[in-house]
Amino acid sequence: MGTLIYSMITSLDGYVADRDGNFGWAVPDEEVLETINRDTAGVSTFLYGRTMYETMRVWETDPAIAGQSPRSADFARLWTRADKVVYSTTLPEVDTTRTRLERRFDPDEVRELKARAEGDLTVDGPTLAAHALRHRLVDEVRMLLCPVTVGGGRPMFPDSPLDLRLRDLRRFGNGMVQLYYDVGTGTH
């Protein structure tokens, strides 16, 4: 059985993008990317909404992205080898390998994916993650905190309480901190 992980890079004030949709402040350096790769190595399936899929697909479709560094190339390989499920009512098609398009988020299907998984699954992007969190499908939250505040924008978490228990943390030389939380069964 796989663990469903909600993983995002976020500002200290809890936003994954600023009011203009920008997230250039969230670019990981090589030390952080090494940890992301280590965490991603155990992922067999990525769950995406349209926006996150369109952001991430460059790891397969744009060789210049993977060519930025050896760790970028490693991430591109990890991303390409994993299955991807994209939930969108508006995306006409997907154009990356091992990717399928679903028109609606079905919690029972995600439970079945978790039960059959040979590795971990991630749900990436706050909109899709909100659905998974509401249905109590998420087992773990990983927050990569950037040493910046943006004052507003797209929040990482939905407007509903979560019971999170800190399991681990990592500090990086660039000021970023990664927090690993287990998701409890109750709420605060």
mmCIF file with all atom_site columns, C-alpha atoms in Angstrom:
data_model
loop_
_atom_site.group_PDB
_atom_site.id
_atom_site.type_symbol
_atom_site.label_atom_id
_atom_site.label_alt_id
_atom_site.label_comp_id
_atom_site.label_asym_id
_atom_site.label_entity_id
_atom_site.label_seq_id
_atom_site.pdbx_PDB_ins_code
_atom_site.Cartn_x
_atom_site.Cartn_y
_atom_site.Cartn_z
_atom_site.occupancy
_atom_site.B_iso_or_equiv
_atom_site.pdbx_formal_charge
_atom_site.auth_seq_id
_atom_site.auth_comp_id
_atom_site.auth_asym_id
_atom_site.auth_atom_id
_atom_site.pdbx_PDB_model_num
ATOM 1   C CA . MET A 1 1   ? 0.000   0.000  0.000   1.00 0.00 ? 1   MET A CA 1
ATOM 2   C CA . GLY A 1 2   ? 1.289   3.425  -0.903  1.00 0.00 ? 2   GLY A CA 1
ATOM 3   C CA . THR A 1 3   ? 1.412   6.554  1.207   1.00 0.00 ? 3   THR A CA 1
ATOM 4   C CA . LEU A 1 4   ? -0.322  9.624  -0.251  1.00 0.00 ? 4   LEU A CA 1
ATOM 5   C CA . ILE A 1 5   ? 1.880   12.682 0.291   1.00 0.00 ? 5   ILE A CA 1
ATOM 6   C CA . TYR A 1 6   ? 0.884   16.307 -0.248  1.00 0.00 ? 6   TYR A CA 1
ATOM 7   C CA . SER A 1 7   ? 4.146   18.038 -1.087  1.00 0.00 ? 7   SER A CA 1
ATOM 8   C CA . MET A 1 8   ? 4.632   21.700 -1.969  1.00 0.00 ? 8   MET A CA 1
ATOM 9   C CA . ILE A 1 9   ? 7.201   24.459 -1.912  1.00 0.00 ? 9   ILE A CA 1
ATOM 10  C CA . THR A 1 10  ? 5.714   27.366 0.007   1.00 0.00 ? 10  THR A CA 1
ATOM 11  C CA . SER A 1 11  ? 6.510   30.786 1.401   1.00 0.00 ? 11  SER A CA 1
ATOM 12  C CA . LEU A 1 12  ? 6.811   31.225 5.163   1.00 0.00 ? 12  LEU A CA 1
ATOM 13  C CA . ASP A 1 13  ? 3.348   32.799 5.144   1.00 0.00 ? 13  ASP A CA 1
ATOM 14  C CA . GLY A 1 14  ? 1.859   29.719 3.487   1.00 0.00 ? 14  GLY A CA 1
ATOM 15  C CA . TYR A 1 15  ? 1.531   30.583 -0.214  1.00 0.00 ? 15  TYR A CA 1
ATOM 16  C CA . VAL A 1 16  ? 2.616   28.445 -3.177  1.00 0.00 ? 16  VAL A CA 1
ATOM 17  C CA . ALA A 1 17  ? 2.356   31.419 -5.556  1.00 0.00 ? 17  ALA A CA 1
ATOM 18  C CA . ASP A 1 18  ? 2.033   35.157 -4.993  1.00 0.00 ? 18  ASP A CA 1
ATOM 19  C CA . ARG A 1 19  ? -0.963  37.314 -5.979  1.00 0.00 ? 19  ARG A CA 1
ATOM 20  C CA . ASP A 1 20  ? 0.274   37.449 -9.591  1.00 0.00 ? 20  ASP A CA 1
ATOM 21  C CA . GLY A 1 21  ? 0.773   33.678 -9.776  1.00 0.00 ? 21  GLY A CA 1
ATOM 22  C CA . ASN A 1 22  ? 4.563   33.963 -9.595  1.00 0.00 ? 22  ASN A CA 1
ATOM 23  C CA . PHE A 1 23  ? 6.681   31.463 -7.695  1.00 0.00 ? 23  PHE A CA 1
ATOM 24  C CA . GLY A 1 24  ? 10.205  32.332 -8.864  1.00 0.00 ? 24  GLY A CA 1
ATOM 25  C CA . TRP A 1 25  ? 11.162  32.741 -5.213  1.00 0.00 ? 25  TRP A CA 1
ATOM 26  C CA . ALA A 1 26  ? 10.602  28.973 -4.796  1.00 0.00 ? 26  ALA A CA 1
ATOM 27  C CA . VAL A 1 27  ? 13.381  27.669 -7.061  1.00 0.00 ? 27  VAL A CA 1
ATOM 28  C CA . PRO A 1 28  ? 15.398  25.099 -5.112  1.00 0.00 ? 28  PRO A CA 1
ATOM 29  C CA . ASP A 1 29  ? 19.191  25.145 -5.141  1.00 0.00 ? 29  ASP A CA 1
ATOM 30  C CA . GLU A 1 30  ? 21.270  22.001 -5.693  1.00 0.00 ? 30  GLU A CA 1
ATOM 31  C CA . GLU A 1 31  ? 21.293  20.987 -2.007  1.00 0.00 ? 31  GLU A CA 1
ATOM 32  C CA . VAL A 1 32  ? 17.490  21.254 -1.812  1.00 0.00 ? 32  VAL A CA 1
ATOM 33  C CA . LEU A 1 33  ? 17.063  19.517 -5.159  1.00 0.00 ? 33  LEU A CA 1
ATOM 34  C CA . GLU A 1 34  ? 19.120  16.592 -3.878  1.00 0.00 ? 34  GLU A CA 1
ATOM 35  C CA . THR A 1 35  ? 16.627  16.138 -1.020  1.00 0.00 ? 35  THR A CA 1
ATOM 36  C CA . ILE A 1 36  ? 13.677  16.523 -3.380  1.00 0.00 ? 36  ILE A CA 1
ATOM 37  C CA . ASN A 1 37  ? 15.192  13.802 -5.572  1.00 0.00 ? 37  ASN A CA 1
ATOM 38  C CA . ARG A 1 38  ? 15.692  11.530 -2.576  1.00 0.00 ? 38  ARG A CA 1
ATOM 39  C CA . ASP A 1 39  ? 12.048  12.043 -1.568  1.00 0.00 ? 39  ASP A CA 1
ATOM 40  C CA . THR A 1 40  ? 10.836  11.620 -5.164  1.00 0.00 ? 40  THR A CA 1
ATOM 41  C CA . ALA A 1 41  ? 12.751  8.357  -5.680  1.00 0.00 ? 41  ALA A CA 1
ATOM 42  C CA . GLY A 1 42  ? 10.036  6.498  -3.750  1.00 0.00 ? 42  GLY A CA 1
ATOM 43  C CA . VAL A 1 43  ? 7.144   7.999  -5.718  1.00 0.00 ? 43  VAL A CA 1
ATOM 44  C CA . SER A 1 44  ? 5.413   5.727  -8.212  1.00 0.00 ? 44  SER A CA 1
ATOM 45  C CA . THR A 1 45  ? 2.456   8.013  -9.049  1.00 0.00 ? 45  THR A CA 1
ATOM 46  C CA . PHE A 1 46  ? 1.912   11.781 -9.194  1.00 0.00 ? 46  PHE A CA 1
ATOM 47  C CA . LEU A 1 47  ? -1.638  13.142 -8.941  1.00 0.00 ? 47  LEU A CA 1
ATOM 48  C CA . TYR A 1 48  ? -2.070  16.550 -10.581 1.00 0.00 ? 48  TYR A CA 1
ATOM 49  C CA . GLY A 1 49  ? -4.675  19.101 -11.479 1.00 0.00 ? 49  GLY A CA 1
ATOM 50  C CA . ARG A 1 50  ? -4.324  20.922 -14.773 1.00 0.00 ? 50  ARG A CA 1
ATOM 51  C CA . THR A 1 51  ? -2.195  23.837 -13.561 1.00 0.00 ? 51  THR A CA 1
ATOM 52  C CA . MET A 1 52  ? 0.324   21.699 -11.695 1.00 0.00 ? 52  MET A CA 1
ATOM 53  C CA . TYR A 1 53  ? 0.575   19.245 -14.593 1.00 0.00 ? 53  TYR A CA 1
ATOM 54  C CA . GLU A 1 54  ? 1.222   22.069 -17.043 1.00 0.00 ? 54  GLU A CA 1
ATOM 55  C CA . THR A 1 55  ? 3.911   23.408 -14.701 1.00 0.00 ? 55  THR A CA 1
ATOM 56  C CA . MET A 1 56  ? 5.604   20.035 -14.188 1.00 0.00 ? 56  MET A CA 1
ATOM 57  C CA . ARG A 1 57  ? 5.397   18.577 -17.698 1.00 0.00 ? 57  ARG A CA 1
ATOM 58  C CA . VAL A 1 58  ? 8.470   20.617 -18.722 1.00 0.00 ? 58  VAL A CA 1
ATOM 59  C CA . TRP A 1 59  ? 10.584  18.015 -16.921 1.00 0.00 ? 59  TRP A CA 1
ATOM 60  C CA . GLU A 1 60  ? 9.851   15.763 -19.890 1.00 0.00 ? 60  GLU A CA 1
ATOM 61  C CA . THR A 1 61  ? 9.088   18.193 -22.703 1.00 0.00 ? 61  THR A CA 1
ATOM 62  C CA . ASP A 1 62  ? 11.849  20.811 -22.291 1.00 0.00 ? 62  ASP A CA 1
ATOM 63  C CA . PRO A 1 63  ? 15.373  19.319 -22.397 1.00 0.00 ? 63  PRO A CA 1
ATOM 64  C CA . ALA A 1 64  ? 16.858  22.644 -21.257 1.00 0.00 ? 64  ALA A CA 1
ATOM 65  C CA . ILE A 1 65  ? 15.139  22.276 -17.850 1.00 0.00 ? 65  ILE A CA 1
ATOM 66  C CA . ALA A 1 66  ? 16.641  18.840 -17.254 1.00 0.00 ? 66  ALA A CA 1
ATOM 67  C CA . GLY A 1 67  ? 19.981  20.079 -18.586 1.00 0.00 ? 67  GLY A CA 1
ATOM 68  C CA . GLN A 1 68  ? 20.381  22.774 -15.925 1.00 0.00 ? 68  GLN A CA 1
ATOM 69  C CA . SER A 1 69  ? 22.364  20.464 -13.632 1.00 0.00 ? 69  SER A CA 1
ATOM 70  C CA . PRO A 1 70  ? 22.998  16.780 -12.879 1.00 0.00 ? 70  PRO A CA 1
ATOM 71  C CA . ARG A 1 71  ? 20.383  16.927 -10.093 1.00 0.00 ? 71  ARG A CA 1
ATOM 72  C CA . SER A 1 72  ? 17.870  18.473 -12.495 1.00 0.00 ? 72  SER A CA 1
ATOM 73  C CA . ALA A 1 73  ? 18.538  15.613 -14.929 1.00 0.00 ? 73  ALA A CA 1
ATOM 74  C CA . ASP A 1 74  ? 18.012  13.134 -12.071 1.00 0.00 ? 74  ASP A CA 1
ATOM 75  C CA . PHE A 1 75  ? 14.664  14.741 -11.200 1.00 0.00 ? 75  PHE A CA 1
ATOM 76  C CA . ALA A 1 76  ? 13.580  14.626 -14.852 1.00 0.00 ? 76  ALA A CA 1
ATOM 77  C CA . ARG A 1 77  ? 14.335  10.890 -14.957 1.00 0.00 ? 77  ARG A CA 1
ATOM 78  C CA . LEU A 1 78  ? 12.409  10.283 -11.720 1.00 0.00 ? 78  LEU A CA 1
ATOM 79  C CA . TRP A 1 79  ? 9.460   12.321 -12.972 1.00 0.00 ? 79  TRP A CA 1
ATOM 80  C CA . THR A 1 80  ? 9.333   10.652 -16.381 1.00 0.00 ? 80  THR A CA 1
ATOM 81  C CA . ARG A 1 81  ? 9.486   7.103  -15.020 1.00 0.00 ? 81  ARG A CA 1
ATOM 82  C CA . ALA A 1 82  ? 6.545   7.617  -12.623 1.00 0.00 ? 82  ALA A CA 1
ATOM 83  C CA . ASP A 1 83  ? 2.873   7.318  -13.498 1.00 0.00 ? 83  ASP A CA 1
ATOM 84  C CA . LYS A 1 84  ? 0.891   10.544 -13.643 1.00 0.00 ? 84  LYS A CA 1
ATOM 85  C CA . VAL A 1 85  ? -2.854  11.020 -13.255 1.00 0.00 ? 85  VAL A CA 1
ATOM 86  C CA . VAL A 1 86  ? -4.166  14.433 -14.311 1.00 0.00 ? 86  VAL A CA 1
ATOM 87  C CA . TYR A 1 87  ? -7.613  15.536 -13.116 1.00 0.00 ? 87  TYR A CA 1
ATOM 88  C CA . SER A 1 88  ? -9.103  18.157 -15.409 1.00 0.00 ? 88  SER A CA 1
ATOM 89  C CA . THR A 1 89  ? -12.405 18.908 -17.080 1.00 0.00 ? 89  THR A CA 1
ATOM 90  C CA . THR A 1 90  ? -10.809 21.387 -19.478 1.00 0.00 ? 90  THR A CA 1
ATOM 91  C CA . LEU A 1 91  ? -7.460  19.921 -20.546 1.00 0.00 ? 91  LEU A CA 1
ATOM 92  C CA . PRO A 1 92  ? -7.978  18.420 -24.015 1.00 0.00 ? 92  PRO A CA 1
ATOM 93  C CA . GLU A 1 93  ? -5.179  15.829 -23.745 1.00 0.00 ? 93  GLU A CA 1
ATOM 94  C CA . VAL A 1 94  ? -1.939  14.932 -22.009 1.00 0.00 ? 94  VAL A CA 1
ATOM 95  C CA . ASP A 1 95  ? 1.349   14.666 -23.889 1.00 0.00 ? 95  ASP A CA 1
ATOM 96  C CA . THR A 1 96  ? 3.781   13.047 -21.467 1.00 0.00 ? 96  THR A CA 1
ATOM 97  C CA . THR A 1 97  ? 4.639   9.393  -20.975 1.00 0.00 ? 97  THR A CA 1
ATOM 98  C CA . ARG A 1 98  ? 2.904   7.241  -18.394 1.00 0.00 ? 98  ARG A CA 1
ATOM 99  C CA . THR A 1 99  ? 0.168   9.877  -18.038 1.00 0.00 ? 99  THR A CA 1
ATOM 100 C CA . ARG A 1 100 ? -3.577  9.483  -18.071 1.00 0.00 ? 100 ARG A CA 1
ATOM 101 C CA . LEU A 1 101 ? -6.332  12.087 -17.987 1.00 0.00 ? 101 LEU A CA 1
ATOM 102 C CA . GLU A 1 102 ? -9.328  11.779 -15.666 1.00 0.00 ? 102 GLU A CA 1
ATOM 103 C CA . ARG A 1 103 ? -12.280 14.143 -15.961 1.00 0.00 ? 103 ARG A CA 1
ATOM 104 C CA . ARG A 1 104 ? -13.222 14.049 -12.266 1.00 0.00 ? 104 ARG A CA 1
ATOM 105 C CA . PHE A 1 105 ? -11.589 13.381 -8.924  1.00 0.00 ? 105 PHE A CA 1
ATOM 106 C CA . ASP A 1 106 ? -12.954 10.111 -7.531  1.00 0.00 ? 106 ASP A CA 1
ATOM 107 C CA . PRO A 1 107 ? -11.919 9.487  -3.889  1.00 0.00 ? 107 PRO A CA 1
ATOM 108 C CA . ASP A 1 108 ? -12.658 5.761  -4.191  1.00 0.00 ? 108 ASP A CA 1
ATOM 109 C CA . GLU A 1 109 ? -10.384 5.504  -7.223  1.00 0.00 ? 109 GLU A CA 1
ATOM 110 C CA . VAL A 1 110 ? -7.599  7.245  -5.286  1.00 0.00 ? 110 VAL A CA 1
ATOM 111 C CA . ARG A 1 111 ? -8.091  4.799  -2.384  1.00 0.00 ? 111 ARG A CA 1
ATOM 112 C CA . GLU A 1 112 ? -7.723  1.960  -4.900  1.00 0.00 ? 112 GLU A CA 1
ATOM 113 C CA . LEU A 1 113 ? -4.582  3.569  -6.366  1.00 0.00 ? 113 LEU A CA 1
ATOM 114 C CA . LYS A 1 114 ? -3.117  3.752  -2.860  1.00 0.00 ? 114 LYS A CA 1
ATOM 115 C CA . ALA A 1 115 ? -4.013  0.125  -2.164  1.00 0.00 ? 115 ALA A CA 1
ATOM 116 C CA . ARG A 1 116 ? -2.351  -1.084 -5.384  1.00 0.00 ? 116 ARG A CA 1
ATOM 117 C CA . ALA A 1 117 ? 0.642   1.252  -5.313  1.00 0.00 ? 117 ALA A CA 1
ATOM 118 C CA . GLU A 1 118 ? 4.141   -0.179 -5.329  1.00 0.00 ? 118 GLU A CA 1
ATOM 119 C CA . GLY A 1 119 ? 5.522   3.156  -4.130  1.00 0.00 ? 119 GLY A CA 1
ATOM 120 C CA . ASP A 1 120 ? 4.312   6.406  -2.692  1.00 0.00 ? 120 ASP A CA 1
ATOM 121 C CA . LEU A 1 121 ? 1.851   8.730  -4.389  1.00 0.00 ? 121 LEU A CA 1
ATOM 122 C CA . THR A 1 122 ? 1.926   12.508 -4.282  1.00 0.00 ? 122 THR A CA 1
ATOM 123 C CA . VAL A 1 123 ? -0.870  14.949 -4.717  1.00 0.00 ? 123 VAL A CA 1
ATOM 124 C CA . ASP A 1 124 ? 0.647   18.202 -5.901  1.00 0.00 ? 124 ASP A CA 1
ATOM 125 C CA . GLY A 1 125 ? -1.107  21.542 -6.113  1.00 0.00 ? 125 GLY A CA 1
ATOM 126 C CA . PRO A 1 126 ? -3.390  23.134 -3.536  1.00 0.00 ? 126 PRO A CA 1
ATOM 127 C CA . THR A 1 127 ? -6.673  22.740 -5.421  1.00 0.00 ? 127 THR A CA 1
ATOM 128 C CA . LEU A 1 128 ? -6.424  18.991 -5.965  1.00 0.00 ? 128 LEU A CA 1
ATOM 129 C CA . ALA A 1 129 ? -4.849  18.503 -2.543  1.00 0.00 ? 129 ALA A CA 1
ATOM 130 C CA . ALA A 1 130 ? -7.852  20.235 -0.953  1.00 0.00 ? 130 ALA A CA 1
ATOM 131 C CA . HIS A 1 131 ? -10.099 17.505 -2.398  1.00 0.00 ? 131 HIS A CA 1
ATOM 132 C CA . ALA A 1 132 ? -7.781  14.768 -1.158  1.00 0.00 ? 132 ALA A CA 1
ATOM 133 C CA . LEU A 1 133 ? -7.519  16.371 2.289   1.00 0.00 ? 133 LEU A CA 1
ATOM 134 C CA . ARG A 1 134 ? -11.324 16.745 2.595   1.00 0.00 ? 134 ARG A CA 1
ATOM 135 C CA . HIS A 1 135 ? -11.716 13.041 1.812   1.00 0.00 ? 135 HIS A CA 1
ATOM 136 C CA . ARG A 1 136 ? -9.001  12.133 4.352   1.00 0.00 ? 136 ARG A CA 1
ATOM 137 C CA . LEU A 1 137 ? -6.835  10.516 1.699   1.00 0.00 ? 137 LEU A CA 1
ATOM 138 C CA . VAL A 1 138 ? -3.583  12.328 2.536   1.00 0.00 ? 138 VAL A CA 1
ATOM 139 C CA . ASP A 1 139 ? -1.248  10.487 4.911   1.00 0.00 ? 139 ASP A CA 1
ATOM 140 C CA . GLU A 1 140 ? 1.654   12.927 4.993   1.00 0.00 ? 140 GLU A CA 1
ATOM 141 C CA . VAL A 1 141 ? 2.337   16.599 4.277   1.00 0.00 ? 141 VAL A CA 1
ATOM 142 C CA . ARG A 1 142 ? 5.771   17.802 3.178   1.00 0.00 ? 142 ARG A CA 1
ATOM 143 C CA . MET A 1 143 ? 6.313   21.546 3.196   1.00 0.00 ? 143 MET A CA 1
ATOM 144 C CA . LEU A 1 144 ? 9.475   23.029 1.764   1.00 0.00 ? 144 LEU A CA 1
ATOM 145 C CA . LEU A 1 145 ? 9.486   26.492 3.348   1.00 0.00 ? 145 LEU A CA 1
ATOM 146 C CA . CYS A 1 146 ? 11.269  29.298 1.533   1.00 0.00 ? 146 CYS A CA 1
ATOM 147 C CA . PRO A 1 147 ? 12.729  32.153 3.603   1.00 0.00 ? 147 PRO A CA 1
ATOM 148 C CA . VAL A 1 148 ? 10.378  34.708 2.060   1.00 0.00 ? 148 VAL A CA 1
ATOM 149 C CA . THR A 1 149 ? 6.904   36.087 2.690   1.00 0.00 ? 149 THR A CA 1
ATOM 150 C CA . VAL A 1 150 ? 4.736   37.110 -0.247  1.00 0.00 ? 150 VAL A CA 1
ATOM 151 C CA . GLY A 1 151 ? 1.782   38.695 1.556   1.00 0.00 ? 151 GLY A CA 1
ATOM 152 C CA . GLY A 1 152 ? -0.963  36.808 -0.255  1.00 0.00 ? 152 GLY A CA 1
ATOM 153 C CA . GLY A 1 153 ? -1.703  34.640 -3.224  1.00 0.00 ? 153 GLY A CA 1
ATOM 154 C CA . ARG A 1 154 ? -2.557  30.970 -3.624  1.00 0.00 ? 154 ARG A CA 1
ATOM 155 C CA . PRO A 1 155 ? -2.538  29.314 -0.180  1.00 0.00 ? 155 PRO A CA 1
ATOM 156 C CA . MET A 1 156 ? -1.102  25.850 0.350   1.00 0.00 ? 156 MET A CA 1
ATOM 157 C CA . PHE A 1 157 ? -3.936  24.698 2.585   1.00 0.00 ? 157 PHE A CA 1
ATOM 158 C CA . PRO A 1 158 ? -7.714  24.828 2.245   1.00 0.00 ? 158 PRO A CA 1
ATOM 159 C CA . ASP A 1 159 ? -9.851  26.678 4.766   1.00 0.00 ? 159 ASP A CA 1
ATOM 160 C CA . SER A 1 160 ? -10.414 23.609 6.902   1.00 0.00 ? 160 SER A CA 1
ATOM 161 C CA . PRO A 1 161 ? -8.615  22.425 10.021  1.00 0.00 ? 161 PRO A CA 1
ATOM 162 C CA . LEU A 1 162 ? -5.961  19.728 9.821   1.00 0.00 ? 162 LEU A CA 1
ATOM 163 C CA . ASP A 1 163 ? -4.379  17.636 12.549  1.00 0.00 ? 163 ASP A CA 1
ATOM 164 C CA . LEU A 1 164 ? -0.670  17.567 11.638  1.00 0.00 ? 164 LEU A CA 1
ATOM 165 C CA . ARG A 1 165 ? 2.072   15.924 13.676  1.00 0.00 ? 165 ARG A CA 1
ATOM 166 C CA . LEU A 1 166 ? 5.672   16.907 12.992  1.00 0.00 ? 166 LEU A CA 1
ATOM 167 C CA . ARG A 1 167 ? 7.740   13.817 12.192  1.00 0.00 ? 167 ARG A CA 1
ATOM 168 C CA . ASP A 1 168 ? 10.956  15.296 10.857  1.00 0.00 ? 168 ASP A CA 1
ATOM 169 C CA . LEU A 1 169 ? 12.621  18.421 9.517   1.00 0.00 ? 169 LEU A CA 1
ATOM 170 C CA . ARG A 1 170 ? 15.631  19.308 7.421   1.00 0.00 ? 170 ARG A CA 1
ATOM 171 C CA . ARG A 1 171 ? 17.498  22.605 7.257   1.00 0.00 ? 171 ARG A CA 1
ATOM 172 C CA . PHE A 1 172 ? 19.355  23.831 4.214   1.00 0.00 ? 172 PHE A CA 1
ATOM 173 C CA . GLY A 1 173 ? 22.199  26.284 3.751   1.00 0.00 ? 173 GLY A CA 1
ATOM 174 C CA . ASN A 1 174 ? 20.041  28.635 1.667   1.00 0.00 ? 174 ASN A CA 1
ATOM 175 C CA . GLY A 1 175 ? 17.600  29.137 4.560   1.00 0.00 ? 175 GLY A CA 1
ATOM 176 C CA . MET A 1 176 ? 14.946  26.730 3.336   1.00 0.00 ? 176 MET A CA 1
ATOM 177 C CA . VAL A 1 177 ? 13.465  24.224 5.781   1.00 0.00 ? 177 VAL A CA 1
ATOM 178 C CA . GLN A 1 178 ? 11.578  21.053 4.915   1.00 0.00 ? 178 GLN A CA 1
ATOM 179 C CA . LEU A 1 179 ? 8.908   19.916 7.356   1.00 0.00 ? 179 LEU A CA 1
ATOM 180 C CA . TYR A 1 180 ? 7.512   16.385 7.317   1.00 0.00 ? 180 TYR A CA 1
ATOM 181 C CA . TYR A 1 181 ? 4.104   15.973 8.960   1.00 0.00 ? 181 TYR A CA 1
ATOM 182 C CA . ASP A 1 182 ? 1.918   12.940 9.487   1.00 0.00 ? 182 ASP A CA 1
ATOM 183 C CA . VAL A 1 183 ? -1.762  13.698 9.045   1.00 0.00 ? 183 VAL A CA 1
ATOM 184 C CA . GLY A 1 184 ? -3.826  12.753 12.083  1.00 0.00 ? 184 GLY A CA 1
ATOM 185 C CA . THR A 1 185 ? -7.262  11.219 11.994  1.00 0.00 ? 185 THR A CA 1
ATOM 186 C CA . GLY A 1 186 ? -8.964  14.032 13.880  1.00 0.00 ? 186 GLY A CA 1
ATOM 187 C CA . THR A 1 187 ? -9.022  17.798 13.632  1.00 0.00 ? 187 THR A CA 1
ATOM 188 C CA . HIS A 1 188 ? -7.939  20.466 16.078  1.00 0.00 ? 188 HIS A CA 1
#
